Short mmCIF file of C-alpha atoms and ligand atoms in Angstrom, two decimals:
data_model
loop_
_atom_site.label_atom_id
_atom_site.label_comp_id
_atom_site.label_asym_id
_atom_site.label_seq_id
_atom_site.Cartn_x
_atom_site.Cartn_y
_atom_site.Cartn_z
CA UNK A 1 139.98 141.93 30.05
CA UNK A 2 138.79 145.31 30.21
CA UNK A 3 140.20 148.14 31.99
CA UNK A 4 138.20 150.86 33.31
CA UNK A 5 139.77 154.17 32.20
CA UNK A 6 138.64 157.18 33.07
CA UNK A 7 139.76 160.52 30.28
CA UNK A 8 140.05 163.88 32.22
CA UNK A 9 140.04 166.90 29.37
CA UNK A 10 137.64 164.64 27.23
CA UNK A 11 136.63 167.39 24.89
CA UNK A 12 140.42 169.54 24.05
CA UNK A 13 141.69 168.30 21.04
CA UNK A 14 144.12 165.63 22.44
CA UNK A 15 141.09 164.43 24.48
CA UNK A 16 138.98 163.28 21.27
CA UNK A 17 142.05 161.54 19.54
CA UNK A 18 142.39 160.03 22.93
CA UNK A 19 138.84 158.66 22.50
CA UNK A 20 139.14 157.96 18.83
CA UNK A 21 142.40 155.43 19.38
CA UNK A 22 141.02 153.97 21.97
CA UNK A 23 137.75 153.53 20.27
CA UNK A 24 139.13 151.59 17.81
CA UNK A 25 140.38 148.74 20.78
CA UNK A 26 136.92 148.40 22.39
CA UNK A 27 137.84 145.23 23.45
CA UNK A 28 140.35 146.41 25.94
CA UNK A 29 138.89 149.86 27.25
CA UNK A 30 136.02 150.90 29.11
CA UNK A 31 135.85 154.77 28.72
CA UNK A 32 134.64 157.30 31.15
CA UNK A 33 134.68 160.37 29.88
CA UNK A 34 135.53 163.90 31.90
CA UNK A 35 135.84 167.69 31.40
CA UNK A 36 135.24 170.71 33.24
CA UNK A 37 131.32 171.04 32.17
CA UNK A 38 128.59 168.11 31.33
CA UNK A 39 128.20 167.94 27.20
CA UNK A 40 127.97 165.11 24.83
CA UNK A 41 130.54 164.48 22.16
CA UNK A 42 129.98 162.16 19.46
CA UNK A 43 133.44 160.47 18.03
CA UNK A 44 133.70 157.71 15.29
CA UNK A 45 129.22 157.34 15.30
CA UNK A 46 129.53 156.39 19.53
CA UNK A 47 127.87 159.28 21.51
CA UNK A 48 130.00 159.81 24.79
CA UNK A 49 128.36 161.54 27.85
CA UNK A 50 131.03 164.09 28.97
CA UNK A 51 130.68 164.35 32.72
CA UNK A 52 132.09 167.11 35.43
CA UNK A 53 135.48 165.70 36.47
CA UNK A 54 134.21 166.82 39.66
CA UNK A 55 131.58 164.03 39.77
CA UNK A 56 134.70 161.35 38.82
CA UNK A 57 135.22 158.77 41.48
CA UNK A 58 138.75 158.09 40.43
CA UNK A 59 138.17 154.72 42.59
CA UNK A 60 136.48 153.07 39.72
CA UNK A 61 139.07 153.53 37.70
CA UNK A 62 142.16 151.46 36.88
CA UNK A 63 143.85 153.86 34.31
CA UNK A 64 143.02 157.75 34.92
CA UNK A 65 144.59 159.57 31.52
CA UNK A 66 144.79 163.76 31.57
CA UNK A 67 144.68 165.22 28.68
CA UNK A 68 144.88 168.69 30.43
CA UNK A 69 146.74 171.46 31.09
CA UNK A 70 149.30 171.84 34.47
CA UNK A 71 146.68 173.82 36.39
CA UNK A 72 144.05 171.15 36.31
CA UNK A 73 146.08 168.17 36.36
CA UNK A 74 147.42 169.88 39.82
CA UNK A 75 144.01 169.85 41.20
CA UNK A 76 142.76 166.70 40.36
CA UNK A 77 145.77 163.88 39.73
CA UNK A 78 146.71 163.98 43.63
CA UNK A 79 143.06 162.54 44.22
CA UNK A 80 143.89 160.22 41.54
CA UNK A 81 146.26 158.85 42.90
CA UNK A 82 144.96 158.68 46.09
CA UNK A 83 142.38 156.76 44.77
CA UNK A 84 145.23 154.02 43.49
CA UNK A 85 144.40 154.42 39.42
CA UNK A 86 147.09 154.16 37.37
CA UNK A 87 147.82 158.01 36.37
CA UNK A 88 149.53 159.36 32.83
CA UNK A 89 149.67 162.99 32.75
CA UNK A 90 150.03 164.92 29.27
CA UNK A 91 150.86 168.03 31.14
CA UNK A 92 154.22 169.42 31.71
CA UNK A 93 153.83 169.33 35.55
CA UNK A 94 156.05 166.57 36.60
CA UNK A 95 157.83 166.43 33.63
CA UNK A 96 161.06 167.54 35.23
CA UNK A 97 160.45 165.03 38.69
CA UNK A 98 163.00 162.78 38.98
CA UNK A 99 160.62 160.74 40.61
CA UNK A 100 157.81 160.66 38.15
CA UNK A 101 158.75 158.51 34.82
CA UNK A 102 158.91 161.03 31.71
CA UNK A 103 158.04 158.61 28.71
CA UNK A 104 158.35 158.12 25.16
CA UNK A 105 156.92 155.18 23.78
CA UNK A 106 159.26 153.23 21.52
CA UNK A 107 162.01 155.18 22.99
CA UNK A 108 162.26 154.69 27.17
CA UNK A 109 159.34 152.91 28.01
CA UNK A 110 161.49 149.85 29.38
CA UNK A 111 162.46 152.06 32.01
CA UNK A 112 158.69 152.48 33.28
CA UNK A 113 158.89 150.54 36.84
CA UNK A 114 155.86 148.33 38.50
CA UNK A 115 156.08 150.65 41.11
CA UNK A 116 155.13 153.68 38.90
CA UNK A 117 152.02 154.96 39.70
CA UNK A 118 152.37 158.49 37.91
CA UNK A 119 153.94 158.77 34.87
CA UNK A 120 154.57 161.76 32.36
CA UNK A 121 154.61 161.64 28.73
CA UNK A 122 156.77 164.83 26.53
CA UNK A 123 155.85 167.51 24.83
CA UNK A 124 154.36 166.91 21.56
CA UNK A 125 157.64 168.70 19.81
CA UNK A 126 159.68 166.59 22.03
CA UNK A 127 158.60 163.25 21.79
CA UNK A 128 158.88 162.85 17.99
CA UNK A 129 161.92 164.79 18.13
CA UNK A 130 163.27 162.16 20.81
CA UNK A 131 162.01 159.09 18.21
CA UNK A 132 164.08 160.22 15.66
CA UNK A 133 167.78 161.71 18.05
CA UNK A 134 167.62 158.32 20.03
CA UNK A 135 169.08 156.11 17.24
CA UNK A 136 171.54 158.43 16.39
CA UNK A 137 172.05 158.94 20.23
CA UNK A 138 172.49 155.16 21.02
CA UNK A 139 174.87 154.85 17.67
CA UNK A 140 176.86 157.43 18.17
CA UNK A 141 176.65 160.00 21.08
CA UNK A 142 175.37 163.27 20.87
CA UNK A 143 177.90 166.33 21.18
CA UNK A 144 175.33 168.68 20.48
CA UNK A 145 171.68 169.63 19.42
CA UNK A 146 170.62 172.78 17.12
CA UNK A 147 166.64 172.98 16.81
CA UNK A 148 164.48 175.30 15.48
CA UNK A 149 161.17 174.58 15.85
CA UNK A 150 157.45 175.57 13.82
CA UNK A 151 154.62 174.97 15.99
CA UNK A 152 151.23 174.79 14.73
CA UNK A 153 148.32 176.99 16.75
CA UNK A 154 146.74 173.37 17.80
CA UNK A 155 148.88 173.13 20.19
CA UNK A 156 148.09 176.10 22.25
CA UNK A 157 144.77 173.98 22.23
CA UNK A 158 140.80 174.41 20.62
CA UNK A 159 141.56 178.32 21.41
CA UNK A 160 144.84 178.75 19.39
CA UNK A 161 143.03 177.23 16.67
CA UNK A 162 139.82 179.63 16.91
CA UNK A 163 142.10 182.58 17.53
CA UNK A 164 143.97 181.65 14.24
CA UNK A 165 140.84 180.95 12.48
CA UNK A 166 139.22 184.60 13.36
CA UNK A 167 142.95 186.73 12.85
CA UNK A 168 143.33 185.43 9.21
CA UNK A 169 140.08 185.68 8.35
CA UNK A 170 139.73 188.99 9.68
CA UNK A 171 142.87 190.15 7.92
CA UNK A 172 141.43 188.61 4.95
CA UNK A 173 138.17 191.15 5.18
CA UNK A 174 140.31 194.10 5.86
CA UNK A 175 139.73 194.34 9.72
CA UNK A 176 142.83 193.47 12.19
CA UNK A 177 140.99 191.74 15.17
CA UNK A 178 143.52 190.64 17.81
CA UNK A 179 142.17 187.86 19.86
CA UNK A 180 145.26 188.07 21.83
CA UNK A 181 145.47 184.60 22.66
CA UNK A 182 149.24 184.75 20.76
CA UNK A 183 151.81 187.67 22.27
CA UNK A 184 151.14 188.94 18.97
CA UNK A 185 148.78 188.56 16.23
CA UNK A 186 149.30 185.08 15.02
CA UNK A 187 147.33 185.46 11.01
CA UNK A 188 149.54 185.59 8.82
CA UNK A 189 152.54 186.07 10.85
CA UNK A 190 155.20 183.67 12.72
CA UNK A 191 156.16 184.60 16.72
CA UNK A 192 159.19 183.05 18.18
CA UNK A 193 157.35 183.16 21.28
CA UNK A 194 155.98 180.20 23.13
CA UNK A 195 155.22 179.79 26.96
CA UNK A 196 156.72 182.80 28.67
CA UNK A 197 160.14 184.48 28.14
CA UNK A 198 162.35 185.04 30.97
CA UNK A 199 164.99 187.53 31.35
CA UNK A 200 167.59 185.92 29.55
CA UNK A 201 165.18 185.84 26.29
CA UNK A 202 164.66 182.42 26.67
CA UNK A 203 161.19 181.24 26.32
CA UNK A 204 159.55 178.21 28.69
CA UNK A 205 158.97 176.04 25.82
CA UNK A 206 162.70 176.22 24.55
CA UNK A 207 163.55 175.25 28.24
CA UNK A 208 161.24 172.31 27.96
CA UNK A 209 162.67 171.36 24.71
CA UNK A 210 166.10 171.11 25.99
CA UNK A 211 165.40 169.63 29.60
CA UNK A 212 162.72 167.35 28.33
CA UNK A 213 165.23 165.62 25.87
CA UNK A 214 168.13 165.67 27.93
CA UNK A 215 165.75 163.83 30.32
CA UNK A 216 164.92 161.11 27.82
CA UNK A 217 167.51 160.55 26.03
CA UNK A 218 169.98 160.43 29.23
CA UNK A 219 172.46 162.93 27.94
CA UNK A 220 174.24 166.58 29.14
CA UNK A 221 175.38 167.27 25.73
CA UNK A 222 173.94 170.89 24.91
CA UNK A 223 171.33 171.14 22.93
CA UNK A 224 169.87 174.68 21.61
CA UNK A 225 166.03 175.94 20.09
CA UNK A 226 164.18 178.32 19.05
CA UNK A 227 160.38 177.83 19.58
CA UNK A 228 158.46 179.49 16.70
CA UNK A 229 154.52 179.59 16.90
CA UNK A 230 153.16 179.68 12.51
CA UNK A 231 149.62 179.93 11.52
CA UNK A 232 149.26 176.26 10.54
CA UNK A 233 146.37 174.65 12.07
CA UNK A 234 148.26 171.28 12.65
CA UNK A 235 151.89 169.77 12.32
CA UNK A 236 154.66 170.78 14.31
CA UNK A 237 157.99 170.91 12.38
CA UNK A 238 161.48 170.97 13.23
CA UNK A 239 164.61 171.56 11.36
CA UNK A 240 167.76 169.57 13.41
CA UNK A 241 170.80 170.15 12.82
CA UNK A 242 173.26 166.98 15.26
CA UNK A 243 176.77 166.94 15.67
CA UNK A 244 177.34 163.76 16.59
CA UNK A 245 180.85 162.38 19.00
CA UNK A 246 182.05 159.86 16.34
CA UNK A 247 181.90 159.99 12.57
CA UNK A 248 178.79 158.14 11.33
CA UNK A 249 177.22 156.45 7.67
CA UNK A 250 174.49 157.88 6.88
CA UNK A 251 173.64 154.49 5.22
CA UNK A 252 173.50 152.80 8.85
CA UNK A 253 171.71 155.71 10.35
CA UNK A 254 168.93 155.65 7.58
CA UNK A 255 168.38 152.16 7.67
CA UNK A 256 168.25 152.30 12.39
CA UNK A 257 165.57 154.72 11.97
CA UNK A 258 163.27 152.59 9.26
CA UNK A 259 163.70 149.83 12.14
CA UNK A 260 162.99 153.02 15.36
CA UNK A 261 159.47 152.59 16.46
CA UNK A 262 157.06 155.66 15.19
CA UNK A 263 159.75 156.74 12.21
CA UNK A 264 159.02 156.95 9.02
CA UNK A 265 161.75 157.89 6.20
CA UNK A 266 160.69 160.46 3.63
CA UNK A 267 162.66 160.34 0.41
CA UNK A 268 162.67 163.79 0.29
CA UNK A 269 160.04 165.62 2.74
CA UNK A 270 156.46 165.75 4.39
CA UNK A 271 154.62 168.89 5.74
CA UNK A 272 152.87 169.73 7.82
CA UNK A 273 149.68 169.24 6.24
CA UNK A 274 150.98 165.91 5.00
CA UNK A 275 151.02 165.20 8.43
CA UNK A 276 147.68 165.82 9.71
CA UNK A 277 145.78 162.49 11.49
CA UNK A 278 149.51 160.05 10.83
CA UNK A 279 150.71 158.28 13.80
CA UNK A 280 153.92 158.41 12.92
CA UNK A 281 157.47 161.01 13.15
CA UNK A 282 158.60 162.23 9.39
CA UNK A 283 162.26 162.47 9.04
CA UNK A 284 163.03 164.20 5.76
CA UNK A 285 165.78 166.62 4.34
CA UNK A 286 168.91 164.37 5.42
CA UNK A 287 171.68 166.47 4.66
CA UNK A 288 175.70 165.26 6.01
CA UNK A 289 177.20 168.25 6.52
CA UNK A 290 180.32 166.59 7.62
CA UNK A 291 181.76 163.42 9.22
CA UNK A 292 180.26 164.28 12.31
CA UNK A 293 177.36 166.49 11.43
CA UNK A 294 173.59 165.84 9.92
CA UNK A 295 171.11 168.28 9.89
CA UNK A 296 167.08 166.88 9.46
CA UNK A 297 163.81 167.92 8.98
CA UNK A 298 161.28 166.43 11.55
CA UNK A 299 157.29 166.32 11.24
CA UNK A 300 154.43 165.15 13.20
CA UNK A 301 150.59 165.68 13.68
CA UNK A 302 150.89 167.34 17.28
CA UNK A 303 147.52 166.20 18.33
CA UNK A 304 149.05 162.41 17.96
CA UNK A 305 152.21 162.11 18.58
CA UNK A 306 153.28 163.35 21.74
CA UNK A 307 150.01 163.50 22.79
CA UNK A 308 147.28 161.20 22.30
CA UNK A 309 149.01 158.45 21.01
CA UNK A 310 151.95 158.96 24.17
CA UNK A 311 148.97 159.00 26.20
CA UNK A 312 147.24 155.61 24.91
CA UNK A 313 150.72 153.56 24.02
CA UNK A 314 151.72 154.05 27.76
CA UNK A 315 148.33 153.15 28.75
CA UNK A 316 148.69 150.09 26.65
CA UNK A 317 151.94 148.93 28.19
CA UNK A 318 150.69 149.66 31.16
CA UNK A 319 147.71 147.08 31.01
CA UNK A 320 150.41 144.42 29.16
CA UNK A 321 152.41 144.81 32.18
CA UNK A 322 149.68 143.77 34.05
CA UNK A 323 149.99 147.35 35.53
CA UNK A 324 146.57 148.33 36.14
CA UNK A 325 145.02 149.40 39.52
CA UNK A 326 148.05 150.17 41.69
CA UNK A 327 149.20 147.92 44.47
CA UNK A 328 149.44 150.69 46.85
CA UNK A 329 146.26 150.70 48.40
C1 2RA B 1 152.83 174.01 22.03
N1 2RA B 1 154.52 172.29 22.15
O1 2RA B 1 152.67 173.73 20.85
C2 2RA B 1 153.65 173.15 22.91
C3 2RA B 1 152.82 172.40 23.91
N2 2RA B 1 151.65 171.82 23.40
O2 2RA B 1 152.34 175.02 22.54
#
């Protein structure tokens, strides 16, 4: 059968690869797509109309997906619901509800519940991050988490890009136009800065990082970052270092994560770039640093994982479930 799903945030850059996976399983989606202003957007040869999400009625809908930001998935996922659609938020909202399912496909989505009407998915440096810790998590316990991430401008959305864009090139000529869309100039520079600092020093997205994954992956173990925004277009990065509660082979841990859903092995490393438009989580550098220790280096397309592809796998399990329009009317 197929569902009707309405897309809130149709035209941000999570919102096309949104459209573009689920393009490519007609058979099962009906698409409705919504953003803040009528335009027309033309993915994979199909021409989309882009309507006001204020002229969505979310009764029509069986799955309503938001690829948006907290502000706008405030205003508009309570009416949503209200309307009984099936909701998956990509914003950090709920994230932290205990009441609202935060999900990583391939990693918790067995605990999503019939009764789940709203569900979360992570923050596109957590989930990939989570693909690749829950193996070692399940196999031997975490003690505790170092990360330091590198976070491409894409995923401070179409305007981190654009503001990236116009700094380097305008470095490039000579001139030193700030867009100040970045605390500080982002071309050609790297600012551990992400979200907002508070007056420890710590910044919102290293918060996220830590609560999101102790969330997931069920544990109190502490687990440290450092959220670093680079002047990459796309790919977020991470370098990992685990200390893990039992000694571990390295042999055993390889071959759990070429059988974890969304890892892939890399003999030596991917970057970044390597990573751009790749569905799945690059785990590379595998270093043992002792019995108990490993340190990694983890890579993803940001615009994918954690994000679209969060969005349209829990969609997707959803509908299997035979979770579409909620039974709470
Ligand atoms: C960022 N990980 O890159 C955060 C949320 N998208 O800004």
């Amino acid at each position: 059968p197929k569902y009707k799903v309405a897309l809130i945030g149709a035209t941000g850059l999570v919102g096309r690869n949104v459209l573009k996976l689920m393009m490519a399983d007609k058979e099962q989606w009906e698409i409705s797509a919504f953003a803040s202003k009528f335009s027309n957007l033309v993915i994979d040869d199909h021409l989309f109309n882009v309507y006001p999400v204020d002229c969505a009625n979310f009764f029509d809908f069986d799955f309503c997906l938001f690829a948006t930001d907290e502000e706008v998935s405030k205003l508009w996922i309570e009416k949503a619901l209200h309307a009984g659609a099936r909701v998956v938020d990509s914003s950090s909202w709920r994230r932290l509800d205990p009441f609202v399912p935060l999900i990583v496909p391939g990693v918790n989505h067995n605990t999503l519940k019939e009764e789940d009407q709203l569900c979360s998915h992570s923050n596109c440096i957590v989930s990939p991050l989570a693909c690749v810790l829950n193996p070692l998590c399940t196999m031997y316990g975490l003690k505790s988490v170092h990360i330091s991430t590198y976070q491409s401008v894409s995923g401070a959305g179409n305007k981190g890009v654009e503001a990236c864009v116009l700094e380097t090139q305008s470095k490039l000529s000579g001139e030193h136009v700030n867009t100040y869309y970045f605390p500080k100039s982002i071309g050609f520079n790297v600012i551990p800065h992400i979200g907002t600092l508070n007056e420890d020093g710590q910044s919102s997205e290293e918060e996220k990082i830590q609560k999101e994954l102790q969330r997931i992956l069920k544990v109190d173990c502490p687990i440290f970052s450092f959220a670093v925004r680079v002047p990459v277009l796309k790919g977020h990065a991470s370098a990992v270092w685990v200390e893990l509660e039992r000694a571990y082979s390295l042999q055993d841990i390889k071959s759990a994560w070429s059988h974890a859903s969304h890892v892939e092995v890399s003999q030596d490393y991917k970057t970044s770039e390597e990573m751009q438009g790749q569905v799945v989580v690059s785990v590379g550098r595998i270093r043992q640093l002792t019995p108990y220790c490993l340190s990694v280096w983890v890579c993803s397309d940001n615009t994918l994982r954690g994000a679209a592809c969060d969005m349209v796998d829990i969609a997707k399990i959803m509908a299997n479930q035979g979770m579409q329009k909620s039974l709470k009317l």
